GROMACS .gro file of C-alpha atoms in nm:
model
  413
    1MET     CA    1  -9.747  -4.126   4.410
    2ASP     CA    2  -9.989  -4.366   4.241
    3ARG     CA    3 -10.230  -4.552   4.468
    4GLU     CA    4 -10.145  -4.876   4.286
    5GLN     CA    5  -9.788  -4.860   4.421
    6ILE     CA    6  -9.910  -4.964   4.767
    7GLU     CA    7 -10.146  -5.254   4.838
    8ILE     CA    8 -10.345  -5.299   5.156
    9LEU     CA    9 -10.390  -5.674   5.189
   10ALA     CA   10 -10.663  -5.780   5.431
   11PRO     CA   11 -10.757  -6.116   5.584
   12ALA     CA   12 -11.088  -6.276   5.493
   13GLY     CA   13 -11.217  -6.546   5.724
   14ASP     CA   14 -11.556  -6.564   5.554
   15LEU     CA   15 -11.755  -6.387   5.283
   16GLU     CA   16 -11.881  -6.111   5.510
   17LYS     CA   17 -11.527  -6.024   5.619
   18LEU     CA   18 -11.410  -6.038   5.258
   19LYS     CA   19 -11.676  -5.795   5.144
   20LEU     CA   20 -11.631  -5.555   5.435
   21ALA     CA   21 -11.253  -5.555   5.387
   22ILE     CA   22 -11.295  -5.444   5.027
   23ILE     CA   23 -11.573  -5.196   5.105
   24TYR     CA   24 -11.356  -5.038   5.377
   25GLY     CA   25 -11.057  -4.993   5.150
   26ALA     CA   26 -10.854  -5.311   5.100
   27ASP     CA   27 -10.687  -5.349   4.760
   28ALA     CA   28 -10.673  -5.726   4.794
   29VAL     CA   29 -10.780  -6.001   5.032
   30TYR     CA   30 -10.627  -6.334   5.121
   31LEU     CA   31 -10.818  -6.638   5.237
   32GLY     CA   32 -10.796  -7.011   5.288
   33GLY     CA   33 -10.991  -7.273   5.103
   34ASP     CA   34 -11.127  -7.580   5.275
   35ARG     CA   35 -10.797  -7.763   5.220
   36PHE     CA   36 -10.420  -7.703   5.219
   37GLY     CA   37 -10.417  -7.384   5.430
   38LEU     CA   38 -10.292  -7.288   5.777
   39ARG     CA   39 -10.613  -7.178   5.948
   40ALA     CA   40 -10.813  -7.493   6.004
   41ALA     CA   41 -11.023  -7.321   6.273
   42ALA     CA   42 -11.131  -7.038   6.042
   43LYS     CA   43 -11.454  -7.056   5.843
   44ASN     CA   44 -11.264  -7.150   5.532
   45PHE     CA   45 -11.410  -7.109   5.186
   46SER     CA   46 -11.561  -7.366   4.954
   47ILE     CA   47 -11.482  -7.333   4.585
   48LYS     CA   48 -11.830  -7.188   4.532
   49GLN     CA   49 -11.766  -6.924   4.798
   50ILE     CA   50 -11.423  -6.846   4.655
   51LYS     CA   51 -11.583  -6.786   4.316
   52GLU     CA   52 -11.837  -6.550   4.475
   53GLY     CA   53 -11.553  -6.371   4.652
   54VAL     CA   54 -11.357  -6.338   4.328
   55GLU     CA   55 -11.657  -6.192   4.149
   56PHE     CA   56 -11.715  -5.941   4.430
   57ALA     CA   57 -11.348  -5.837   4.437
   58HIS     CA   58 -11.302  -5.816   4.061
   59SER     CA   59 -11.622  -5.616   4.013
   60ARG     CA   60 -11.457  -5.349   4.230
   61GLY     CA   61 -11.112  -5.373   4.073
   62LYS     CA   62 -10.964  -5.565   4.367
   63LYS     CA   63 -10.772  -5.893   4.392
   64LEU     CA   64 -10.810  -6.221   4.578
   65TYR     CA   65 -10.530  -6.455   4.686
   66VAL     CA   66 -10.570  -6.807   4.827
   67THR     CA   67 -10.335  -6.979   5.070
   68VAL     CA   68 -10.201  -7.326   4.997
   69ASN     CA   69  -9.924  -7.281   5.250
   70MET     CA   70  -9.948  -7.584   5.475
   71ILE     CA   71  -9.629  -7.783   5.533
   72PRO     CA   72  -9.741  -8.111   5.373
   73HIS     CA   73  -9.668  -8.472   5.449
   74ASN     CA   74  -9.688  -8.730   5.170
   75GLU     CA   75 -10.060  -8.794   5.204
   76ASP     CA   76 -10.137  -8.423   5.190
   77PHE     CA   77 -10.075  -8.413   4.816
   78ASP     CA   78 -10.381  -8.625   4.749
   79GLY     CA   79 -10.630  -8.413   4.556
   80LEU     CA   80 -10.401  -8.110   4.535
   81GLU     CA   81 -10.389  -8.090   4.154
   82ASP     CA   82 -10.767  -8.097   4.120
   83TYR     CA   83 -10.800  -7.835   4.392
   84LEU     CA   84 -10.549  -7.608   4.218
   85ARG     CA   85 -10.739  -7.634   3.890
   86ASP     CA   86 -11.063  -7.550   4.072
   87LEU     CA   87 -10.899  -7.237   4.211
   88GLN     CA   88 -10.778  -7.135   3.867
   89GLN     CA   89 -11.126  -7.181   3.723
   90ALA     CA   90 -11.268  -6.973   4.009
   91GLY     CA   91 -11.049  -6.687   3.890
   92VAL     CA   92 -10.817  -6.631   4.187
   93ASP     CA   93 -10.536  -6.385   4.123
   94ALA     CA   94 -10.253  -6.564   4.304
   95LEU     CA   95 -10.171  -6.858   4.528
   96ILE     CA   96  -9.968  -6.823   4.848
   97ALA     CA   97  -9.739  -7.122   4.905
   98SER     CA   98  -9.427  -7.213   5.099
   99ASP     CA   99  -9.338  -7.575   5.029
  100PRO     CA  100  -9.122  -7.643   4.718
  101GLY     CA  101  -9.328  -7.952   4.637
  102VAL     CA  102  -9.653  -7.757   4.646
  103ILE     CA  103  -9.496  -7.485   4.432
  104MET     CA  104  -9.387  -7.745   4.179
  105LYS     CA  105  -9.741  -7.885   4.172
  106ILE     CA  106  -9.883  -7.537   4.114
  107LYS     CA  107  -9.653  -7.486   3.816
  108GLU     CA  108  -9.746  -7.826   3.672
  109ALA     CA  109 -10.121  -7.813   3.733
  110VAL     CA  110 -10.194  -7.446   3.664
  111PRO     CA  111  -9.906  -7.302   3.460
  112GLY     CA  112  -9.909  -6.925   3.450
  113MET     CA  113 -10.073  -6.891   3.792
  114GLU     CA  114  -9.912  -6.611   3.995
  115ILE     CA  115  -9.736  -6.750   4.304
  116HIS     CA  116  -9.655  -6.562   4.625
  117LEU     CA  117  -9.402  -6.710   4.866
  118SER     CA  118  -9.558  -6.743   5.211
  119THR     CA  119  -9.392  -6.615   5.527
  120GLN     CA  120  -9.383  -6.983   5.627
  121ALA     CA  121  -9.086  -7.017   5.388
  122ASN     CA  122  -8.883  -6.796   5.627
  123ASN     CA  123  -8.735  -6.572   5.359
  124THR     CA  124  -8.480  -6.353   5.541
  125ASN     CA  125  -8.233  -6.253   5.268
  126TYR     CA  126  -8.203  -6.142   4.909
  127MET     CA  127  -8.020  -6.456   4.792
  128SER     CA  128  -8.318  -6.670   4.892
  129ALA     CA  129  -8.550  -6.422   4.724
  130ARG     CA  130  -8.345  -6.444   4.404
  131PHE     CA  131  -8.364  -6.822   4.418
  132TRP     CA  132  -8.742  -6.813   4.447
  133HIS     CA  133  -8.770  -6.558   4.168
  134ALA     CA  134  -8.582  -6.802   3.945
  135GLN     CA  135  -8.849  -7.060   4.033
  136GLY     CA  136  -9.120  -6.830   3.904
  137ILE     CA  137  -9.223  -6.661   4.230
  138LYS     CA  138  -9.378  -6.318   4.170
  139ARG     CA  139  -9.387  -6.195   4.530
  140VAL     CA  140  -9.208  -6.282   4.853
  141VAL     CA  141  -9.373  -6.240   5.192
  142VAL     CA  142  -9.069  -6.160   5.401
  143ALA     CA  143  -9.012  -6.311   5.746
  144ARG     CA  144  -9.142  -6.120   6.048
  145GLU     CA  145  -8.790  -6.128   6.198
  146LEU     CA  146  -8.649  -5.868   5.957
  147SER     CA  147  -8.572  -5.504   6.024
  148VAL     CA  148  -8.685  -5.230   5.790
  149GLY     CA  149  -8.320  -5.188   5.687
  150GLU     CA  150  -8.289  -5.555   5.595
  151ILE     CA  151  -8.607  -5.535   5.389
  152GLY     CA  152  -8.464  -5.235   5.206
  153GLU     CA  153  -8.147  -5.430   5.133
  154ILE     CA  154  -8.351  -5.719   4.993
  155ARG     CA  155  -8.542  -5.475   4.771
  156ALA     CA  156  -8.216  -5.332   4.637
  157ASN     CA  157  -8.083  -5.675   4.546
  158ILE     CA  158  -8.374  -5.855   4.383
  159PRO     CA  159  -8.518  -5.819   4.031
  160PRO     CA  160  -8.741  -5.512   3.978
  161ASP     CA  161  -9.042  -5.726   3.888
  162MET     CA  162  -9.035  -5.917   4.219
  163GLU     CA  163  -9.262  -5.769   4.485
  164ILE     CA  164  -9.221  -5.759   4.862
  165GLU     CA  165  -9.510  -5.819   5.098
  166ALA     CA  166  -9.475  -5.772   5.474
  167PHE     CA  167  -9.696  -5.794   5.781
  168VAL     CA  168  -9.768  -5.452   5.925
  169HIS     CA  169 -10.046  -5.526   6.174
  170GLY     CA  170 -10.181  -5.806   6.389
  171ALA     CA  171 -10.083  -6.095   6.613
  172MET     CA  172  -9.718  -6.195   6.626
  173CYS     CA  173  -9.625  -6.563   6.636
  174ILE     CA  174  -9.340  -6.618   6.881
  175SER     CA  175  -9.185  -6.893   6.669
  176TYR     CA  176  -8.969  -6.838   6.364
  177SER     CA  177  -9.204  -6.689   6.107
  178GLY     CA  178  -9.483  -6.908   6.233
  179ARG     CA  179  -9.309  -7.247   6.215
  180CYS     CA  180  -9.388  -7.387   6.558
  181LEU     CA  181  -9.395  -7.731   6.720
  182ILE     CA  182  -9.530  -7.633   7.064
  183SER     CA  183  -9.895  -7.691   6.975
  184ASN     CA  184  -9.821  -8.031   6.820
  185TYR     CA  185  -9.609  -8.138   7.115
  186MET     CA  186  -9.852  -8.027   7.385
  187THR     CA  187 -10.191  -8.088   7.224
  188GLY     CA  188 -10.136  -8.311   6.921
  189LYS     CA  189 -10.265  -8.033   6.697
  190ASP     CA  190 -10.014  -7.932   6.429
  191ALA     CA  191  -9.971  -7.557   6.377
  192ASN     CA  192  -9.808  -7.632   6.044
  193LYS     CA  193 -10.130  -7.792   5.926
  194GLY     CA  194 -10.355  -7.512   6.042
  195GLU     CA  195 -10.456  -7.653   6.381
  196CYS     CA  196 -10.262  -7.431   6.626
  197LYS     CA  197 -10.409  -7.417   6.978
  198HIS     CA  198 -10.191  -7.119   7.079
  199PRO     CA  199 -10.011  -7.273   7.378
  200CYS     CA  200  -9.775  -6.974   7.361
  201ARG     CA  201 -10.059  -6.773   7.520
  202TRP     CA  202 -10.099  -7.013   7.812
  203LYS     CA  203  -9.991  -6.949   8.169
  204TYR     CA  204  -9.645  -7.079   8.262
  205ALA     CA  205  -9.413  -7.101   8.565
  206LEU     CA  206  -9.062  -7.241   8.616
  207MET     CA  207  -8.981  -7.553   8.823
  208GLU     CA  208  -8.627  -7.646   8.926
  209GLU     CA  209  -8.531  -8.015   8.894
  210THR     CA  210  -8.452  -8.079   9.262
  211ARG     CA  211  -8.758  -7.891   9.387
  212PRO     CA  212  -9.055  -8.072   9.233
  213GLY     CA  213  -9.386  -7.898   9.289
  214GLU     CA  214  -9.223  -7.561   9.361
  215TYR     CA  215  -9.313  -7.317   9.086
  216TYR     CA  216  -9.143  -6.985   9.023
  217PRO     CA  217  -9.263  -6.705   8.795
  218ILE     CA  218  -9.021  -6.613   8.522
  219TYR     CA  219  -9.146  -6.254   8.540
  220GLU     CA  220  -9.288  -6.135   8.868
  221ASP     CA  221  -9.663  -6.087   8.849
  222GLU     CA  222  -9.938  -6.196   9.085
  223ARG     CA  223 -10.147  -6.332   8.796
  224GLY     CA  224  -9.884  -6.558   8.642
  225THR     CA  225  -9.651  -6.541   8.346
  226PHE     CA  226  -9.730  -6.549   7.976
  227PHE     CA  227  -9.372  -6.540   7.855
  228PHE     CA  228  -9.443  -6.617   7.489
  229ASN     CA  229  -9.732  -6.372   7.470
  230SER     CA  230  -9.617  -6.109   7.220
  231LYS     CA  231  -9.799  -5.781   7.181
  232ASP     CA  232  -9.966  -5.718   6.846
  233LEU     CA  233  -9.770  -5.568   6.560
  234CYS     CA  234  -9.871  -5.212   6.466
  235LEU     CA  235  -9.680  -5.000   6.213
  236ILE     CA  236  -9.931  -4.732   6.119
  237GLU     CA  237  -9.690  -4.466   6.247
  238HIS     CA  238  -9.425  -4.571   5.995
  239ILE     CA  239  -9.588  -4.567   5.652
  240PRO     CA  240  -9.306  -4.363   5.488
  241GLU     CA  241  -9.029  -4.590   5.616
  242LEU     CA  242  -9.210  -4.900   5.497
  243VAL     CA  243  -9.272  -4.759   5.150
  244GLU     CA  244  -8.914  -4.637   5.121
  245ALA     CA  245  -8.790  -4.985   5.217
  246GLY     CA  246  -8.967  -5.116   4.907
  247ILE     CA  247  -9.267  -5.290   5.059
  248LYS     CA  248  -9.543  -5.320   4.799
  249SER     CA  249  -9.809  -5.504   4.999
  250PHE     CA  250  -9.902  -5.405   5.355
  251LYS     CA  251 -10.039  -5.724   5.507
  252ILE     CA  252 -10.284  -5.734   5.797
  253GLU     CA  253 -10.302  -6.052   6.008
  254GLY     CA  254 -10.636  -6.186   6.128
  255ARG     CA  255 -10.836  -6.440   5.926
  256MET     CA  256 -10.988  -6.563   6.252
  257LYS     CA  257 -11.074  -6.213   6.376
  258SER     CA  258 -11.418  -6.049   6.357
  259ALA     CA  259 -11.568  -5.856   6.069
  260TYR     CA  260 -11.547  -5.546   6.289
  261TYR     CA  261 -11.175  -5.603   6.340
  262VAL     CA  262 -11.110  -5.637   5.967
  263ALA     CA  263 -11.317  -5.332   5.866
  264THR     CA  264 -11.172  -5.108   6.138
  265ILE     CA  265 -10.807  -5.198   6.081
  266VAL     CA  266 -10.838  -5.166   5.703
  267ARG     CA  267 -11.017  -4.832   5.741
  268ALA     CA  268 -10.741  -4.687   5.961
  269TYR     CA  269 -10.459  -4.798   5.731
  270ARG     CA  270 -10.656  -4.678   5.428
  271MET     CA  271 -10.678  -4.328   5.576
  272ALA     CA  272 -10.309  -4.322   5.669
  273ILE     CA  273 -10.186  -4.454   5.334
  274ASP     CA  274 -10.415  -4.228   5.130
  275GLU     CA  275 -10.272  -3.929   5.317
  276TYR     CA  276  -9.923  -4.049   5.230
  277ILE     CA  277 -10.010  -4.100   4.864
  278LYS     CA  278 -10.145  -3.744   4.841
  279ASP     CA  279  -9.832  -3.588   4.990
  280PRO     CA  280  -9.542  -3.826   5.062
  281LYS     CA  281  -9.302  -3.556   5.175
  282GLY     CA  282  -9.555  -3.374   5.391
  283TRP     CA  283  -9.709  -3.685   5.550
  284GLN     CA  284  -9.763  -3.665   5.924
  285PHE     CA  285  -9.892  -3.932   6.155
  286LYS     CA  286 -10.232  -3.857   6.310
  287SER     CA  287 -10.307  -3.988   6.657
  288GLU     CA  288 -10.669  -4.059   6.565
  289TRP     CA  289 -10.552  -4.341   6.336
  290LEU     CA  290 -10.392  -4.519   6.630
  291GLU     CA  291 -10.697  -4.446   6.844
  292GLU     CA  292 -10.907  -4.627   6.583
  293LEU     CA  293 -10.683  -4.932   6.603
  294GLU     CA  294 -10.717  -4.934   6.980
  295LYS     CA  295 -11.096  -4.964   6.946
  296VAL     CA  296 -11.068  -5.326   6.833
  297SER     CA  297 -10.950  -5.617   7.048
  298HIS     CA  298 -10.572  -5.624   7.080
  299ARG     CA  299 -10.290  -5.719   7.317
  300GLY     CA  300 -10.116  -5.384   7.319
  301PHE     CA  301  -9.886  -5.286   7.033
  302THR     CA  302  -9.528  -5.349   6.931
  303LYS     CA  303  -9.314  -5.257   6.630
  304GLY     CA  304  -9.171  -5.608   6.624
  305PHE     CA  305  -8.825  -5.637   6.470
  306TYR     CA  306  -8.866  -5.347   6.229
  307PHE     CA  307  -8.662  -5.083   6.412
  308ASN     CA  308  -8.498  -5.245   6.716
  309LYS     CA  309  -8.442  -5.587   6.861
  310PRO     CA  310  -8.753  -5.663   7.069
  311GLY     CA  311  -8.710  -5.663   7.447
  312HIS     CA  312  -8.925  -5.758   7.745
  313GLU     CA  313  -9.150  -5.458   7.684
  314GLU     CA  314  -9.265  -5.617   7.356
  315HIS     CA  315  -9.441  -5.896   7.547
  316HIS     CA  316  -9.760  -5.881   7.746
  317TYR     CA  317  -9.680  -6.050   8.076
  318GLY     CA  318  -9.990  -5.962   8.274
  319SER     CA  319 -10.253  -6.161   8.087
  320SER     CA  320 -10.316  -6.363   7.774
  321SER     CA  321 -10.650  -6.191   7.718
  322TYR     CA  322 -10.726  -5.910   7.475
  323VAL     CA  323 -10.791  -5.545   7.548
  324ARG     CA  324 -11.151  -5.478   7.444
  325ASN     CA  325 -11.261  -5.121   7.492
  326TYR     CA  326 -11.544  -5.112   7.238
  327ASP     CA  327 -11.822  -5.349   7.138
  328PHE     CA  328 -11.938  -5.400   6.781
  329ILE     CA  329 -12.314  -5.371   6.823
  330GLY     CA  330 -12.456  -5.361   6.472
  331LEU     CA  331 -12.411  -5.350   6.097
  332VAL     CA  332 -12.635  -5.123   5.892
  333GLN     CA  333 -12.836  -5.314   5.633
  334SER     CA  334 -13.022  -5.016   5.487
  335ARG     CA  335 -13.164  -4.673   5.566
  336ASP     CA  336 -13.536  -4.600   5.597
  337ASP     CA  337 -13.557  -4.228   5.523
  338GLU     CA  338 -13.936  -4.224   5.541
  339ASN     CA  339 -13.932  -4.330   5.906
  340GLY     CA  340 -13.593  -4.179   5.991
  341GLU     CA  341 -13.449  -4.516   6.093
  342LEU     CA  342 -13.148  -4.734   6.028
  343VAL     CA  343 -13.220  -5.099   5.962
  344VAL     CA  344 -12.947  -5.270   6.165
  345GLN     CA  345 -12.840  -5.631   6.205
  346GLN     CA  346 -12.751  -5.660   6.572
  347ARG     CA  347 -12.416  -5.812   6.677
  348ASN     CA  348 -12.398  -5.738   7.052
  349ARG     CA  349 -12.650  -5.614   7.309
  350PHE     CA  350 -12.736  -5.245   7.319
  351PHE     CA  351 -13.003  -5.024   7.472
  352SER     CA  352 -13.218  -4.728   7.388
  353GLY     CA  353 -13.028  -4.424   7.515
  354ASP     CA  354 -12.681  -4.569   7.444
  355GLU     CA  355 -12.412  -4.334   7.316
  356VAL     CA  356 -12.272  -4.485   6.996
  357GLU     CA  357 -12.015  -4.423   6.726
  358ILE     CA  358 -12.098  -4.497   6.363
  359ILE     CA  359 -11.810  -4.556   6.123
  360GLY     CA  360 -11.809  -4.608   5.750
  361PRO     CA  361 -11.575  -4.637   5.451
  362GLY     CA  362 -11.355  -4.343   5.365
  363GLY     CA  363 -11.315  -4.224   5.722
  364ALA     CA  364 -11.682  -4.145   5.786
  365LEU     CA  365 -11.748  -4.107   6.160
  366PHE     CA  366 -12.063  -3.999   6.345
  367TYR     CA  367 -12.145  -3.966   6.715
  368ALA     CA  368 -12.504  -4.023   6.818
  369LYS     CA  369 -12.743  -4.142   7.086
  370ILE     CA  370 -12.997  -4.416   7.023
  371ALA     CA  371 -13.327  -4.232   7.054
  372GLY     CA  372 -13.551  -4.534   7.003
  373MET     CA  373 -13.570  -4.888   6.866
  374ARG     CA  374 -13.824  -5.121   6.710
  375ASP     CA  375 -13.808  -5.493   6.649
  376GLU     CA  376 -13.897  -5.662   6.319
  377ALA     CA  377 -14.264  -5.670   6.417
  378GLY     CA  378 -14.259  -5.293   6.462
  379SER     CA  379 -14.292  -5.296   6.842
  380ASP     CA  380 -14.095  -5.046   7.049
  381ILE     CA  381 -13.815  -5.208   7.251
  382GLU     CA  382 -13.566  -5.080   7.509
  383VAL     CA  383 -13.298  -5.343   7.459
  384ALA     CA  384 -13.169  -5.537   7.158
  385PRO     CA  385 -13.091  -5.871   7.323
  386ARG     CA  386 -13.008  -6.127   7.052
  387PRO     CA  387 -12.732  -6.122   6.786
  388LYS     CA  388 -12.826  -6.129   6.417
  389GLU     CA  389 -13.178  -5.993   6.477
  390ILE     CA  390 -13.291  -5.698   6.265
  391ILE     CA  391 -13.349  -5.383   6.470
  392ARG     CA  392 -13.486  -5.053   6.343
  393VAL     CA  393 -13.284  -4.780   6.512
  394LYS     CA  394 -13.368  -4.412   6.546
  395LEU     CA  395 -13.084  -4.174   6.627
  396ASP     CA  396 -13.077  -3.825   6.772
  397ILE     CA  397 -12.896  -3.703   6.458
  398GLY     CA  398 -12.988  -3.693   6.091
  399LEU     CA  399 -12.907  -3.996   5.879
  400GLU     CA  400 -12.743  -3.816   5.588
  401GLY     CA  401 -12.409  -3.975   5.507
  402ILE     CA  402 -12.488  -4.301   5.687
  403GLY     CA  403 -12.570  -4.606   5.478
  404GLU     CA  404 -12.536  -4.976   5.412
  405ASN     CA  405 -12.239  -5.153   5.574
  406PHE     CA  406 -12.177  -4.877   5.826
  407ILE     CA  407 -12.079  -5.010   6.168
  408LEU     CA  408 -12.228  -4.918   6.506
  409ARG     CA  409 -12.009  -4.952   6.814
  410LYS     CA  410 -12.018  -4.839   7.175
  411LYS     CA  411 -11.782  -4.839   7.470
  412ALA     CA  412 -11.762  -5.181   7.630
  413GLU     CA  413 -11.982  -5.234   7.934
   0.00000   0.00000   0.00000
């Protein structure tokens, strides 16, 4: 199987995440500009930053897609045409849209631009996919509510040149493919304009009409009930089934997640998919891939709607918080072979003597102990206390094989 037959599509919340996603194995990244997207709280990209991202991606043979997938009101079309032309001039490879009016504007303002149909369009069947193909849509991002069998049926009934993209990992929105009014109703912040406050993760109880002030848990738990709080999607165990269903692009959720999250998730799926490409018939799932995914913040894992109808076990009722077993403590900037040190930009606190793991692109993994540290002035230190400072780190192992953009992590305190 050719590696180009499967795309790992990674989220990019800022330029650092974009670059790490590509370095760690993503074939393409998707991001939001400073307008017309659905992640208003993310560090969205200016046109200048998008251009820099395009140049970085293209120099490595990768692609960059930009979301224009908000559900617009009349006033939201102001400035859209100019923005679309700016994106075309920046060199983006495709635009992700859901609204027919926005799609029409894309075709008018930047004819020839590749268009991907966002999951916000709720595409659940092959007739809808055919309709969108007739409108010039190159790729459909299928709804999260579909089973793997339904996706396969869509693939069998759409034109060969239309691609299917599907979410395979990350947070699950409890509403229909992300179209949700709860945030707008409860907070005045519209999820369909990128301002979701995630009230589905809040703590709820049930009150009966004739018993005001008496609250009952919907699911018995001493800490409360989070009855919309879905576990995170994780399909790394099912690469063959997803490929056989006709999925071209394996999409990872998380534009608001950390750089560590993006690099680690991409790295794990890269290893799993590369193993499948080498030997599709002999592919076997390796538990260490799932263990890698568990070393980033998550809410437990579910297979969503892919294989069975989700039940109560697919929700996390105990808490709305994440599981965080490991801390991202530093990103390697360079290697000082003369002094036997790694030059590390700190991200979280760590100490001399800490046991750490060091991961890199291509599955590289090292276990080491921090044998000593120096600050930028060259003074010995016992603790690295402040994020983004440059720390010179000496390990109790050799540095061969470790280099720029490698990640240091340790078990959470």
